[in-house]
Amino acid sequence: MTVSIAAHTSRPTVDLETVPSSAAAARSRAREVAGRITVDAAERDRQRRLPYAEIDDLTSSGLLAITVPQRFGGPDLAPSVVADVTRLLAAADPNVAQIPHSHFVYLNLVRLAASDSLAQRIFGDVLRGGRVANAQSERGGKTVAEVTTTLRRDGDRFVLDGEKFYATGSLFADTLAVLARLPDDGAEFEAGEYIAFVAADAPGVTIVDDWDGLGQRTTGSGTVVFADVAVDPGALIPRAPAVALPTGYGAFAQLLHVAIDVGIARGALDAAADFVRTTSRPWFEAGVDRADADPLTVQRFGELGVEVATAEATLDAAARAVDAATANAHQHTRDGGRDDLPNGLESIAEASIAVAVAKTVADRAANNVSSALFEVSGTRSAAGELALDRFWRNARTHTLHDPVRWKYQHIGRWVLRGERPPAHGVI
């Protein structure tokens, strides 16, 4: 399906008092939202019905504002809390969980590298219910890192031109964070890559609902076209300071991807257990009356349970490492610093490696468990009306986001030679 649409602008208004102010409150709120969004998750997937109501529910819960720094009026909750919220939502519907991924990642960029005036605007909007989505990846380049979208000076403003693909969450966003390349400005801006914060309904912005992935079908990950879009210079953030310095930017972004995969694994295991308890028939050679009494099925569930628990534990360890590594950088920006981020190279490297380890474990668990769902549940589980294949399709699609084979490379170099992973934002 290819449909050009307007951005979703009828967002709910958030009462600041509803924003969870503690880790326990955020996790509790996430469980409540997860309990609601799981009800029609299979139907939404089968019909490819976009989760507008579910994203409004998530917005109203206040969870999208939990990382807003305290000095801008937010609770400033840790990366581990965001990871837990993401994991809980992903077990219910990984589409809904992936939609705010870039929202949290770009709020972290604002924290680390934005001017005070831009930070005040973006964080203030989020506290009122605003949503941010990415417009980063492009088709057709030699590699995924190539950026052809451009900014050009036009008097006292810039003009943005280009086309983005895989712009997850753009259909639901109020603000788009657009990665673009700026040639030498000849003035106050150096040449390089910038993030431009643009209203999703700004003149010249076209959001196209053309995402047709086999999984994660309702994430709104289609195309966004920018044609002569006006950008205020104050809405630009240079990307390099957040990515190249020891801020933990990449580790935080990757941690949330891990949480989505771990949530998928847990959701698949829970769905399989429920199906076997309520619907599956035992194999006749087992000599039992119920499928959940078949000793071979019990054995397989034990193996799958260990795999999921291992993924959850590894995610938790990685989240704690990211918490520790980013605490100093976050404190620095809370105190108003911008130019002299702490030299926490070793702790940032350790966090990135911990997240890479968790990613390899989560990738395997999500794909293995979602596939084994059919093995343990039997022929009936393959019925199309059940949409149980969504777990495997979601896992297979989301784990393609960045290849684990390169995670093993970085882990191996660290273990063997003590070589720190590169600072490019995706490890």
Short mmCIF file of N, CA and C in Angstrom, two decimals, residues 64 67 82 86 95-110 122 126 131-137 166-173 175-178 195 197 219-221 249 252-253 256-257 260 398 401:
data_model
loop_
_atom_site.label_atom_id
_atom_site.label_comp_id
_atom_site.label_asym_id
_atom_site.label_seq_id
_atom_site.Cartn_x
_atom_site.Cartn_y
_atom_site.Cartn_z
N LEU A 64 6.26 8.62 27.46
CA LEU A 64 7.14 9.20 26.46
C LEU A 64 7.95 10.39 26.99
N THR A 67 12.26 10.51 30.09
CA THR A 67 13.69 10.84 30.02
C THR A 67 13.95 12.34 29.97
N VAL A 82 13.93 2.94 30.65
CA VAL A 82 13.40 3.00 29.29
C VAL A 82 13.48 1.61 28.64
N THR A 86 10.32 -0.52 27.29
CA THR A 86 10.32 -1.01 25.91
C THR A 86 10.12 -2.51 25.87
N ASN A 95 5.43 -3.76 17.56
CA ASN A 95 5.22 -2.61 16.68
C ASN A 95 5.10 -1.34 17.50
N VAL A 96 4.24 -1.38 18.51
CA VAL A 96 4.06 -0.22 19.38
C VAL A 96 5.35 0.11 20.12
N ALA A 97 6.10 -0.91 20.51
CA ALA A 97 7.35 -0.68 21.24
C ALA A 97 8.40 -0.03 20.37
N GLN A 98 8.43 -0.36 19.08
CA GLN A 98 9.47 0.20 18.21
C GLN A 98 9.16 1.64 17.81
N ILE A 99 7.90 2.01 17.75
CA ILE A 99 7.54 3.35 17.29
C ILE A 99 8.23 4.45 18.09
N PRO A 100 8.27 4.41 19.44
CA PRO A 100 8.95 5.49 20.17
C PRO A 100 10.46 5.30 20.33
N HIS A 101 11.04 4.30 19.68
CA HIS A 101 12.48 4.10 19.82
C HIS A 101 13.24 5.36 19.46
N SER A 102 12.99 5.88 18.27
CA SER A 102 13.73 7.08 17.86
C SER A 102 13.32 8.31 18.65
N HIS A 103 12.12 8.31 19.20
CA HIS A 103 11.69 9.40 20.08
C HIS A 103 12.67 9.52 21.25
N PHE A 104 12.94 8.40 21.91
CA PHE A 104 13.86 8.42 23.05
C PHE A 104 15.30 8.69 22.62
N VAL A 105 15.70 8.13 21.49
CA VAL A 105 17.08 8.32 21.02
C VAL A 105 17.34 9.79 20.69
N TYR A 106 16.40 10.44 20.02
CA TYR A 106 16.63 11.84 19.65
C TYR A 106 16.42 12.80 20.82
N LEU A 107 15.64 12.40 21.79
CA LEU A 107 15.59 13.20 23.02
C LEU A 107 16.95 13.14 23.72
N ASN A 108 17.62 12.01 23.62
CA ASN A 108 18.96 11.91 24.18
C ASN A 108 19.94 12.80 23.42
N LEU A 109 19.79 12.87 22.10
CA LEU A 109 20.62 13.78 21.33
C LEU A 109 20.40 15.23 21.75
N VAL A 110 19.13 15.59 21.97
CA VAL A 110 18.81 16.95 22.41
C VAL A 110 19.49 17.23 23.75
N ILE A 122 11.91 21.49 22.60
CA ILE A 122 11.62 20.07 22.35
C ILE A 122 11.13 19.38 23.61
N VAL A 126 7.41 17.71 24.45
CA VAL A 126 7.24 16.31 24.86
C VAL A 126 6.46 16.22 26.17
N ARG A 131 5.52 14.10 20.17
CA ARG A 131 6.19 12.85 19.78
C ARG A 131 7.19 13.14 18.67
N VAL A 132 8.36 12.51 18.79
CA VAL A 132 9.45 12.69 17.83
C VAL A 132 9.68 11.38 17.09
N ALA A 133 9.93 11.47 15.79
CA ALA A 133 10.28 10.29 15.00
C ALA A 133 11.50 10.59 14.16
N ASN A 134 12.13 9.54 13.66
CA ASN A 134 13.34 9.71 12.88
C ASN A 134 13.04 9.81 11.39
N ALA A 135 13.93 10.51 10.69
CA ALA A 135 13.99 10.46 9.23
C ALA A 135 15.49 10.41 8.93
N GLN A 136 16.03 9.22 8.95
CA GLN A 136 17.48 9.05 8.92
C GLN A 136 17.96 8.22 7.74
N SER A 137 17.46 6.99 7.60
CA SER A 137 17.97 6.07 6.58
C SER A 137 17.53 6.49 5.17
N TYR A 166 12.41 4.02 5.80
CA TYR A 166 12.44 3.37 7.10
C TYR A 166 12.35 4.40 8.22
N ALA A 167 11.46 5.37 8.01
CA ALA A 167 11.28 6.45 8.98
C ALA A 167 10.26 6.03 10.04
N THR A 168 10.67 5.11 10.89
CA THR A 168 9.77 4.51 11.87
C THR A 168 9.13 5.57 12.76
N GLY A 169 7.81 5.46 12.88
CA GLY A 169 7.05 6.35 13.75
C GLY A 169 6.64 7.65 13.11
N SER A 170 7.06 7.90 11.87
CA SER A 170 6.77 9.19 11.24
C SER A 170 5.28 9.45 11.09
N LEU A 171 4.50 8.39 10.90
CA LEU A 171 3.05 8.56 10.74
C LEU A 171 2.39 9.08 12.01
N PHE A 172 3.04 8.91 13.14
CA PHE A 172 2.44 9.25 14.44
C PHE A 172 3.08 10.48 15.08
N ALA A 173 4.06 11.08 14.40
CA ALA A 173 4.91 12.09 15.03
C ALA A 173 4.40 13.50 14.84
N THR A 175 7.04 15.86 15.43
CA THR A 175 8.33 16.41 15.03
C THR A 175 9.17 15.32 14.41
N LEU A 176 9.86 15.65 13.31
CA LEU A 176 10.76 14.72 12.66
C LEU A 176 12.20 15.16 12.89
N ALA A 177 13.04 14.23 13.29
CA ALA A 177 14.48 14.47 13.44
C ALA A 177 15.14 13.97 12.17
N VAL A 178 15.60 14.89 11.34
CA VAL A 178 16.05 14.57 9.99
C VAL A 178 17.58 14.66 9.91
N ILE A 195 21.34 17.11 12.55
CA ILE A 195 19.96 16.70 12.76
C ILE A 195 19.11 17.96 12.75
N PHE A 197 15.39 19.48 13.28
CA PHE A 197 14.09 19.20 13.89
C PHE A 197 13.02 19.98 13.15
N THR A 219 4.49 -0.22 12.13
CA THR A 219 5.37 0.74 12.79
C THR A 219 5.41 2.09 12.08
N GLY A 220 4.73 2.22 10.95
CA GLY A 220 4.77 3.49 10.22
C GLY A 220 6.16 3.79 9.70
N SER A 221 6.85 2.76 9.18
CA SER A 221 8.25 2.91 8.79
C SER A 221 8.41 3.17 7.30
N TYR A 249 25.73 7.58 23.57
CA TYR A 249 24.60 7.77 22.66
C TYR A 249 24.26 6.47 21.91
N PHE A 252 22.95 3.56 24.24
CA PHE A 252 21.55 3.75 24.63
C PHE A 252 20.60 3.37 23.49
N ALA A 253 20.91 3.83 22.28
CA ALA A 253 20.06 3.51 21.13
C ALA A 253 19.99 2.01 20.89
N LEU A 256 17.84 -0.14 23.42
CA LEU A 256 16.40 -0.20 23.19
C LEU A 256 16.06 -1.20 22.09
N HIS A 257 16.93 -1.34 21.10
CA HIS A 257 16.72 -2.40 20.10
C HIS A 257 16.78 -3.78 20.75
N ILE A 260 13.54 -4.54 22.52
CA ILE A 260 12.47 -4.97 21.62
C ILE A 260 12.59 -6.45 21.30
N HIS A 398 12.87 -7.18 12.69
CA HIS A 398 13.56 -6.21 13.55
C HIS A 398 15.02 -6.55 13.76
N HIS A 401 17.96 -5.06 11.74
CA HIS A 401 18.25 -3.63 11.86
C HIS A 401 19.74 -3.33 11.80
#
